[in-house]
Coordinates of C-alpha atoms and ligand atoms in Angstrom, one line a residue:
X1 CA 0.0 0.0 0.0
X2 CA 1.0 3.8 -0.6
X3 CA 1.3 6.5 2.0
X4 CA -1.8 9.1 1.7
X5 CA 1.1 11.6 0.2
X6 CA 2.4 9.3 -2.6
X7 CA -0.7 8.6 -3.5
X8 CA -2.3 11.9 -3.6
X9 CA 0.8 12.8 -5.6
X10 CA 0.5 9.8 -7.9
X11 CA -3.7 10.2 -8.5
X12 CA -2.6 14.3 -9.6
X13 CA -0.1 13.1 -11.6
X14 CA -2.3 10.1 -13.4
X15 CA -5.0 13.2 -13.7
X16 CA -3.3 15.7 -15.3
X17 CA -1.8 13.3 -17.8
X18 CA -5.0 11.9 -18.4
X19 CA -7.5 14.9 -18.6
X20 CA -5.0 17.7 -17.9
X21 CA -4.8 19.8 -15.6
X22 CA -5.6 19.0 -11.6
X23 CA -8.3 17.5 -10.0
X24 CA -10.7 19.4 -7.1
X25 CA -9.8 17.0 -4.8
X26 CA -8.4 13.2 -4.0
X27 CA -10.7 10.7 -1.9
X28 CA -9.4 7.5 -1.2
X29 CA -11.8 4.0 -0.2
X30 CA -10.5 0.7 1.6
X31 CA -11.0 -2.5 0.6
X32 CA -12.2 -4.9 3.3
X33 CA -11.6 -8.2 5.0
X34 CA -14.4 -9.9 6.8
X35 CA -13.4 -11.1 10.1
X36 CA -16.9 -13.6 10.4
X37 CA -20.2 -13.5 9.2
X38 CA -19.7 -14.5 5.3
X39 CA -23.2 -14.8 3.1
X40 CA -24.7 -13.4 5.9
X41 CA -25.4 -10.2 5.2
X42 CA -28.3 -10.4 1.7
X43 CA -29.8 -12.9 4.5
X44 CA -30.2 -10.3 7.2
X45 CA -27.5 -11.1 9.4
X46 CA -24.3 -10.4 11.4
X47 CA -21.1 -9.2 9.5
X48 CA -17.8 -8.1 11.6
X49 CA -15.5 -6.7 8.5
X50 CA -12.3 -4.6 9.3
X51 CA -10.9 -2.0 6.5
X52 CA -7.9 -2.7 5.0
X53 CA -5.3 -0.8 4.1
X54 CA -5.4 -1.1 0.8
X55 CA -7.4 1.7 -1.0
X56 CA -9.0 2.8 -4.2
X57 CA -8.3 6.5 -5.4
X58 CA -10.5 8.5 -7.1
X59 CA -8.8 12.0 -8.7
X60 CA -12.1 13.6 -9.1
X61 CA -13.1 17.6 -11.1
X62 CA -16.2 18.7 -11.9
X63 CA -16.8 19.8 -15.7
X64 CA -19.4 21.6 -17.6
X65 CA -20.2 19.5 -20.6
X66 CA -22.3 17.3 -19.0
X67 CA -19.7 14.5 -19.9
X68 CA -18.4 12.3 -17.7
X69 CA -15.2 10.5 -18.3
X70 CA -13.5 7.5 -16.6
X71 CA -9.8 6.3 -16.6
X72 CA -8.1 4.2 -14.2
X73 CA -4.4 3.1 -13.5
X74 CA -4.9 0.3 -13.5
X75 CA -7.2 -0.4 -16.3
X76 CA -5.7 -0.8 -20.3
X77 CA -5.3 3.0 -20.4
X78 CA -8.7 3.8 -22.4
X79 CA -10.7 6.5 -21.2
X80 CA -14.3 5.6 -21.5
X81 CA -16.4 9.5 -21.9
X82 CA -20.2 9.6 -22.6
X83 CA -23.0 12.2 -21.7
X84 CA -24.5 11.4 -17.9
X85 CA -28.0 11.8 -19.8
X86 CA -26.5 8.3 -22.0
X87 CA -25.5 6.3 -18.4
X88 CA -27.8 3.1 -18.3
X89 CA -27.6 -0.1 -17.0
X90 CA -25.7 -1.7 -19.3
X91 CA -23.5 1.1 -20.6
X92 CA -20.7 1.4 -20.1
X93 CA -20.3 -2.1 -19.5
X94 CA -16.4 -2.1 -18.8
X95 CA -14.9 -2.0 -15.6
X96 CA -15.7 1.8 -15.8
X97 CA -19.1 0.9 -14.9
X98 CA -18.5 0.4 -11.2
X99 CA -17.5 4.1 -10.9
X100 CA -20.5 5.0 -13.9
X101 CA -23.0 3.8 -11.5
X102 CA -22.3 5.8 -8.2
X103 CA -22.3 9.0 -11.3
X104 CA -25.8 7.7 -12.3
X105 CA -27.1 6.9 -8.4
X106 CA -26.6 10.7 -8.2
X107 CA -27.0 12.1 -12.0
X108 CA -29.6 14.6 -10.5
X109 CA -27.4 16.2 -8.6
X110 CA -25.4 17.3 -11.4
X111 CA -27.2 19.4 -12.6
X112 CA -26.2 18.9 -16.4
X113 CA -22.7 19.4 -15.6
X114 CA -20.4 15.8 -15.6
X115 CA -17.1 14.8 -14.0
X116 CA -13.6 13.9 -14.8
X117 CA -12.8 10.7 -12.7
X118 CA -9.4 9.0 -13.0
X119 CA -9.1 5.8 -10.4
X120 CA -5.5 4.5 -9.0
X121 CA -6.0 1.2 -6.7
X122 CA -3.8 -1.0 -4.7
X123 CA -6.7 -3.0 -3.6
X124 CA -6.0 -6.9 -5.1
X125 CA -8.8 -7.3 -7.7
X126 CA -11.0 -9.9 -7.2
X127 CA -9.3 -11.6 -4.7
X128 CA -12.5 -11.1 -2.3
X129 CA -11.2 -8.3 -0.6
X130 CA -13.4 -5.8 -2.8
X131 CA -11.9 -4.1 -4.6
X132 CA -15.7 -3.1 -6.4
X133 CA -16.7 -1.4 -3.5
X134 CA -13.6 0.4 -3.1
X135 CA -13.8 1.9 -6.6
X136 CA -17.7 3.0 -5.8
X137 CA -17.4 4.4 -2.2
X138 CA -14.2 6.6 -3.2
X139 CA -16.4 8.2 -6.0
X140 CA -19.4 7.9 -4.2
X141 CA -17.3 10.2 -1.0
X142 CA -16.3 12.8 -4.0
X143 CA -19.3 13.1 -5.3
X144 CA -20.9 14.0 -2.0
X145 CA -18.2 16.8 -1.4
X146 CA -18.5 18.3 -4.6
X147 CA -22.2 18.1 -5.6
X148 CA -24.2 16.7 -2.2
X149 CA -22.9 18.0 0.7
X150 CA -26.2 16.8 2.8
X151 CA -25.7 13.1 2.0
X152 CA -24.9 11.3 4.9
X153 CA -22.5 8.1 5.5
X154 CA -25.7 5.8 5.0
X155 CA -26.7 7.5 2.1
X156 CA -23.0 6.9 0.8
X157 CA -23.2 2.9 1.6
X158 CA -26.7 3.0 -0.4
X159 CA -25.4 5.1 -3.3
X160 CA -22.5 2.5 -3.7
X161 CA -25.0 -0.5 -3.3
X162 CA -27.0 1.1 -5.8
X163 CA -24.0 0.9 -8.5
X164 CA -23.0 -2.2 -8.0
X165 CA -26.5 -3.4 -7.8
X166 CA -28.8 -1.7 -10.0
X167 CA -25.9 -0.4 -12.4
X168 CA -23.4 -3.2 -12.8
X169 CA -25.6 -6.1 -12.0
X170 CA -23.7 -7.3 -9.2
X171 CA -25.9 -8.8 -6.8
X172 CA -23.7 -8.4 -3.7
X173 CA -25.0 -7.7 0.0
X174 CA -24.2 -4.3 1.7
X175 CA -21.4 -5.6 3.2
X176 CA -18.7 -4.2 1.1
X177 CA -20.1 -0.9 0.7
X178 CA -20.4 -0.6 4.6
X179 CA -17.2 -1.9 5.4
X180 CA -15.2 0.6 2.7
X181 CA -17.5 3.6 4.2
X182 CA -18.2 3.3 8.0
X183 CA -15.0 1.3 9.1
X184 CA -12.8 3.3 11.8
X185 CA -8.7 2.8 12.3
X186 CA -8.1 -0.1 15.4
X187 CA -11.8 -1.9 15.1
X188 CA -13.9 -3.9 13.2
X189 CA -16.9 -3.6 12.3
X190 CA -20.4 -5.3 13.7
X191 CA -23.0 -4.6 11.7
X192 CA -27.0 -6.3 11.6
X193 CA -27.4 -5.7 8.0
X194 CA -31.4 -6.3 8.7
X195 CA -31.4 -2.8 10.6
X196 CA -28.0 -1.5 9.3
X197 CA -27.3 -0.7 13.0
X198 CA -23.6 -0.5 13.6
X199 CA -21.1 -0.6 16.6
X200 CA -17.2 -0.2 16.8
X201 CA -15.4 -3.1 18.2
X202 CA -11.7 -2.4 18.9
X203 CA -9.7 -5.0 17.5
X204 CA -6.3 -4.3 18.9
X205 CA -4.1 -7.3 17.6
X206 CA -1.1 -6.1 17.7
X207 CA -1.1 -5.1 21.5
X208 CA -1.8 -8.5 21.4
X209 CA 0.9 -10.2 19.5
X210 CA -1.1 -10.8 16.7
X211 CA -1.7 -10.4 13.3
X212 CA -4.7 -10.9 10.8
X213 CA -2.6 -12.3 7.6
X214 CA -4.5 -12.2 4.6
X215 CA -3.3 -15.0 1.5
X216 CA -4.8 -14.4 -1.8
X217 CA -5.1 -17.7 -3.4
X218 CA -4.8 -16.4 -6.9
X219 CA -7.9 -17.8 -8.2
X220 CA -10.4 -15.3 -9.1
X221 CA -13.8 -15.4 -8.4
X222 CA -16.7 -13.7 -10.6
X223 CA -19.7 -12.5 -8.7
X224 CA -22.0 -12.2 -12.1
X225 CA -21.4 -15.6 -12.8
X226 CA -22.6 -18.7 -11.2
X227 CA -22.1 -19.7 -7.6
X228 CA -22.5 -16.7 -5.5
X229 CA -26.2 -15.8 -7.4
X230 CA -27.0 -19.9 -6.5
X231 CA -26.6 -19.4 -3.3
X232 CA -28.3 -16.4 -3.0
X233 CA -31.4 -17.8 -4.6
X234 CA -30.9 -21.5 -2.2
X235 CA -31.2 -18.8 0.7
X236 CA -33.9 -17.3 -0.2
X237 CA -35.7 -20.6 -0.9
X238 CA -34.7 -21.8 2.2
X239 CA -36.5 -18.9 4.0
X240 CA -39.8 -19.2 1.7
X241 CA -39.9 -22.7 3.0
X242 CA -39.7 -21.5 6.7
X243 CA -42.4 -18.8 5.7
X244 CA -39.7 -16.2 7.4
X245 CA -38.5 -12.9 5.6
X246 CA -34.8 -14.0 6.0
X247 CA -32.7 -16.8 7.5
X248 CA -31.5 -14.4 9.8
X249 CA -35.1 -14.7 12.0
X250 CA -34.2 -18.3 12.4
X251 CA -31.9 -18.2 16.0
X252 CA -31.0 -21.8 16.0
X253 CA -30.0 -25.3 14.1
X254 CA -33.2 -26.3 15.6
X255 CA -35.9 -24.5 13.8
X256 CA -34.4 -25.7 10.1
X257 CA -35.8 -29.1 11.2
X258 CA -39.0 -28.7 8.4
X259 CA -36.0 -28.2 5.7
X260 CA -34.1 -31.4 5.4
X261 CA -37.9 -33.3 3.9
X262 CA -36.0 -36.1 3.2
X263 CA -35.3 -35.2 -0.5
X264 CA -31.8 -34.1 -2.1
X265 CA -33.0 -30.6 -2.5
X266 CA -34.5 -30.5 1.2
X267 CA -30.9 -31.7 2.2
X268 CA -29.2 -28.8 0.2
X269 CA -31.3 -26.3 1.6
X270 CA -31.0 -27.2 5.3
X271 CA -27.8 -27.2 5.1
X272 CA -27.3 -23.8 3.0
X273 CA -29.4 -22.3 6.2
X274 CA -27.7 -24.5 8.9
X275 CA -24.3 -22.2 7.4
X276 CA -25.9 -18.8 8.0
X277 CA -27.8 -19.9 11.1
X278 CA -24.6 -21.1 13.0
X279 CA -22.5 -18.0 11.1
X280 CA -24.8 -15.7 12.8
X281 CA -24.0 -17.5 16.2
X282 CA -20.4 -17.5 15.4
X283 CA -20.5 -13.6 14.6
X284 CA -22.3 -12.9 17.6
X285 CA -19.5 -15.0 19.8
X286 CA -16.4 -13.5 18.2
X287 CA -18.2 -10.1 19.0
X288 CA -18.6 -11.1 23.2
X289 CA -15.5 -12.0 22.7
X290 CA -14.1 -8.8 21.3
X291 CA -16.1 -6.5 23.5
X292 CA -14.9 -9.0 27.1
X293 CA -11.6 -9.1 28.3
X294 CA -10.9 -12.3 26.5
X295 CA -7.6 -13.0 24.5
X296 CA -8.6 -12.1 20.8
X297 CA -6.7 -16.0 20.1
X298 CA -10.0 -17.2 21.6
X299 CA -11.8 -16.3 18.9
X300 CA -9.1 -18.5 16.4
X301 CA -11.3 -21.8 16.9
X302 CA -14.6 -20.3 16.0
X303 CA -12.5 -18.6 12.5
X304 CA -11.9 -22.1 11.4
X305 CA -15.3 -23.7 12.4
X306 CA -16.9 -20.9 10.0
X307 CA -14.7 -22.1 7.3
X308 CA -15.9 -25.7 7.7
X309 CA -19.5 -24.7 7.5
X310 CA -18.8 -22.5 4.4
X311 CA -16.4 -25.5 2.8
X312 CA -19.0 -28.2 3.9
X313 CA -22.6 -26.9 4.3
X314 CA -22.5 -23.8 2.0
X315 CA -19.8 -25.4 -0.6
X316 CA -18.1 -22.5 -1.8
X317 CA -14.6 -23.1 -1.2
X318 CA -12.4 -24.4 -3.4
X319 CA -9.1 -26.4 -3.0
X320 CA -6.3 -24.0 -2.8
X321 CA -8.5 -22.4 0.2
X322 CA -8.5 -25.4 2.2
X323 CA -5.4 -25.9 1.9
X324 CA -4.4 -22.8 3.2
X325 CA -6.1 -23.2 6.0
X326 CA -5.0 -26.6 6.5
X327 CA -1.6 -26.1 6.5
X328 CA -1.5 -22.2 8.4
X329 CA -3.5 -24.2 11.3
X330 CA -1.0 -26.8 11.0
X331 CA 1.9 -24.1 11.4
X332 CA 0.6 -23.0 14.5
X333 CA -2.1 -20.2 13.2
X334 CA -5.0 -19.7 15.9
X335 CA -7.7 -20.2 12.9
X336 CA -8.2 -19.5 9.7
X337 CA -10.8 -19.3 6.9
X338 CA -11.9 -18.3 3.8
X339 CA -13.0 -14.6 2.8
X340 CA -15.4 -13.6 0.2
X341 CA -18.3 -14.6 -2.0
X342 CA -16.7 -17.9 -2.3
X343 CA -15.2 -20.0 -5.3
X344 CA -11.7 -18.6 -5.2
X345 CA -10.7 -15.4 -3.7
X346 CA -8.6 -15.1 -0.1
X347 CA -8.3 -16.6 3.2
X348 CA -7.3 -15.4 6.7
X349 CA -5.3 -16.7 10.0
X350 CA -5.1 -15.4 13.0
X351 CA -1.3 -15.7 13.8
X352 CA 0.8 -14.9 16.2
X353 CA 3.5 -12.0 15.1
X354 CA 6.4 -14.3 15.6
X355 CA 4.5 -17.1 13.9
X356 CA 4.2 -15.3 10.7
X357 CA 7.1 -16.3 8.9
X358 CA 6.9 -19.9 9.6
X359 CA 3.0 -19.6 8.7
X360 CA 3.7 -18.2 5.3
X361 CA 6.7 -20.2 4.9
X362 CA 4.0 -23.5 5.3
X363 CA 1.6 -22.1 2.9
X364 CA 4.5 -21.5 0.2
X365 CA 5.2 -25.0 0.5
X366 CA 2.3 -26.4 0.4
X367 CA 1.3 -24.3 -2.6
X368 CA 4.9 -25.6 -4.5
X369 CA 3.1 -29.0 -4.0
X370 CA -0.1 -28.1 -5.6
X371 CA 1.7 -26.6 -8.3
X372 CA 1.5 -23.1 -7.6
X373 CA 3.4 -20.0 -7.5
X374 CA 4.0 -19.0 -3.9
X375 CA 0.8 -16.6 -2.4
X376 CA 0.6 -13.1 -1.9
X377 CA 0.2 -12.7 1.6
X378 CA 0.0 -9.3 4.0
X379 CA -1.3 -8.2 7.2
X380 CA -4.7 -6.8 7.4
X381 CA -4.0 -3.9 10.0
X382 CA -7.9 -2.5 10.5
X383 CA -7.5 0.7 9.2
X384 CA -9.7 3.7 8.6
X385 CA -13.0 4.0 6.6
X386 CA -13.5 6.1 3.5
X387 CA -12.0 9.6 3.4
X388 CA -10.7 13.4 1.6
X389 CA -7.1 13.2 1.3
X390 CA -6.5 16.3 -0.6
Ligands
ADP1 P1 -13.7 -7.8 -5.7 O1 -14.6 -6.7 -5.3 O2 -13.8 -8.9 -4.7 O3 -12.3 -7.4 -5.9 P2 -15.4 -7.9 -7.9 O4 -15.6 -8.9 -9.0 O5 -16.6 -7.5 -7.1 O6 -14.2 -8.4 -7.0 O7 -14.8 -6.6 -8.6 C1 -13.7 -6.6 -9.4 C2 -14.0 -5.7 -10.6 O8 -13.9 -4.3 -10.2 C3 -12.9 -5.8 -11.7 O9 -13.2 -6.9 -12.6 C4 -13.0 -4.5 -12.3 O10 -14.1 -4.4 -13.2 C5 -13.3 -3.5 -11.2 N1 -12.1 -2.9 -10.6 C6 -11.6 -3.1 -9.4 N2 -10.5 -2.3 -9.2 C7 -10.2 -1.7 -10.4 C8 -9.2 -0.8 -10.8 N3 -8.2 -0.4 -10.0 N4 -9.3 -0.4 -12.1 C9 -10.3 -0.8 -12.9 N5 -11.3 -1.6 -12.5 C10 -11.2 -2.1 -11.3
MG2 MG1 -16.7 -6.8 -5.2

């Protein structure tokens, strides 16, 4: 990651040489990591998601034109320009239209002018660690200082959710979006995505030896495609069956017993809702946990169970994630688990500092046996929430 100054100075340079001349301002976005509560949050649930440090960029200057134009660093160099009266589901489709959809979300607010936006990231795409939401909620925070000064940090989360949602297409929960905006420096945080309420829990791992080390796994996940809208819909079926708005009303194992009818599809959905069921529980522990006296290693266990209930009940791990939990709890890591929507993406362990090497040294070797390059790995420090930098 990049000190706010370099990248301040890098997100002015990238602007002038893109659109010329400076930008009004630079606001930068974190990506997250989810410390538990995975799926849980399009079912009503518990999430518990630190920001990393890792941020998107957005260079950001109104214009008169009623254009707006996208570029980012990290794209293929193309700057994608149309009229805001031409943005529409659907177009742009690029990548730019992560970015399009938070200009769209607040088009009205214009007022027939547009905006120059060039984005810089050092967020890992697509390694579950959303990147997406990144990209929105730093353009979504500029467009708020420059054009609607009264929208609050809610309004900001539901702007963000709105572009990826209702612009791109990608049916994600408000997780992300919440993280990247309402996260504070030294916590995570709980949220009940049913009634958005939020609290700060410190998360002080370092005091206490440890660290939160993130390994990408390499293999990319896409949200659009396949597993994570499956689930999504099992979920929803799951809670039709139980007549209860979401899965999140169920409290425990107990009241899925109507599910599992005896046929294969009964089977799948019980157990789709026995994940997000005992996932709540689990969020709810790590919280007591967090919030009591109790050494934050304590919560290690309940890390790993959650993987084994998304790896066995919800089935949305793939190899390479198992095995880095497999072999980081071997090494001596408190817990670990898979992060993300599933199919690919990161895991974490909870690891103590003077663990770390030998931790990443085991998953190195265990990925040289699968045939893999060695990880990228890093320590999730929970670091601040969206903000101005310049
Ligand atoms: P995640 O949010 O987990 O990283 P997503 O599939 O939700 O994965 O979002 C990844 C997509 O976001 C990329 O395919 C790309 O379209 C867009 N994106 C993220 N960061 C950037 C960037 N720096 N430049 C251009 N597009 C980006
Ligand atoms: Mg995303």
């Amino acid at each position: 990651m990049t000190s706010d100054e370099e990248a301040v100075a890098g997100a002015r340079t990238a602007f002038a040489g893109t659109f010329g001349g400076a930008p009004e301002g630079v606001w930068a976005a974190p990506g997250r990591v989810n410390v538990i509560g995975e799926h849980t949050d399009y079912n009503g649930g518990f999430v518990l998601p630190v920001a990393l440090p890792h941020t998107a960029r957005a260079a950001v200057a109104r214009r008169s034109d009623g254009r707006v134009a996208f570029a980012s660093v990290q794209g293929d160099g193309s700057v994608v320009e149309l009229d805001v009266s031409e943005l529409e589901p659907g177009r742009p489709d690029s990548w730019a239209a992560y970015p399009a959809g938070v200009v769209w979300a607040l088009r009205e607010r214009l007022d027939g002018g547009g905006v120059s936006v060039l984005l810089e990231s050092d967020v890992p795409v697509g390694a579950g660690l959303s990147s997406s939401a990144a990209l929105t909620c730093s353009v979504a925070l500029a467009l708020r200082d420059l054009a609607a000064p009264e929208l609050g940090p809610p309004d900001l989360v539901e702007v963000a959710r709105r572009a990826e949602n209702d612009f791109v297409g990608a049916p994600t929960g408000i997780l992300d979006q919440s993280a990247s905006v309402l996260c504070t420096a030294g916590h995570a945080l709980f949220l009940d995505t049913r009634d958005r309420a939020s609290e700060q829990v410190p998360l002080d791992l370092a005091g206490a030896g440890l660290e939160l080390l993130v390994v990408d796994s390499g293999v990319t996940h896409e949200h659009a495609g396949g597993g994570y809208g499956d689930r999504r819909r099992e979920c929803e079926s799951a809670a039709e069956r139980l007549g209860v708005a979401f899965l999140r009303e169920v409290d425990d194992v107990a009241g899925l017993g109507s599910l599992a009818d005896g046929t294969p599809e009964g089977d799948v959905l019980f157990r789709r809702a026995r994940h997000i069921v005992t996932e709540n529980a689990r969020v709810l522990e790590v919280v007591a946990a967090l919030r009591g006296d109790a050494d934050p290693r304590t919560i290690g266990p309940i890390l790993t169970a959650g993987h084994e209930s998304l790896r066995d009940d919800f089935e949305i791990s793939v190899p390479l994630l198992d095995a880095i939990v497999e072999s980081a709890t071997a090494a001596g890591a408190y817990g670990a688990r898979m992060v993300g929507g599933g199919f690919g993406g990161s895991a974490i362990a909870l690891v103590d500092h003077d663990r770390i090497d030998a931790v990443v040294a085991a998953v190195t070797e265990r990925f040289a046996r699968e045939g893999q390059d060695a990880p990228r790995t890093f320590t999730a420090v929970p670091s601040a929430g969206a903000r101005r930098l310049a």
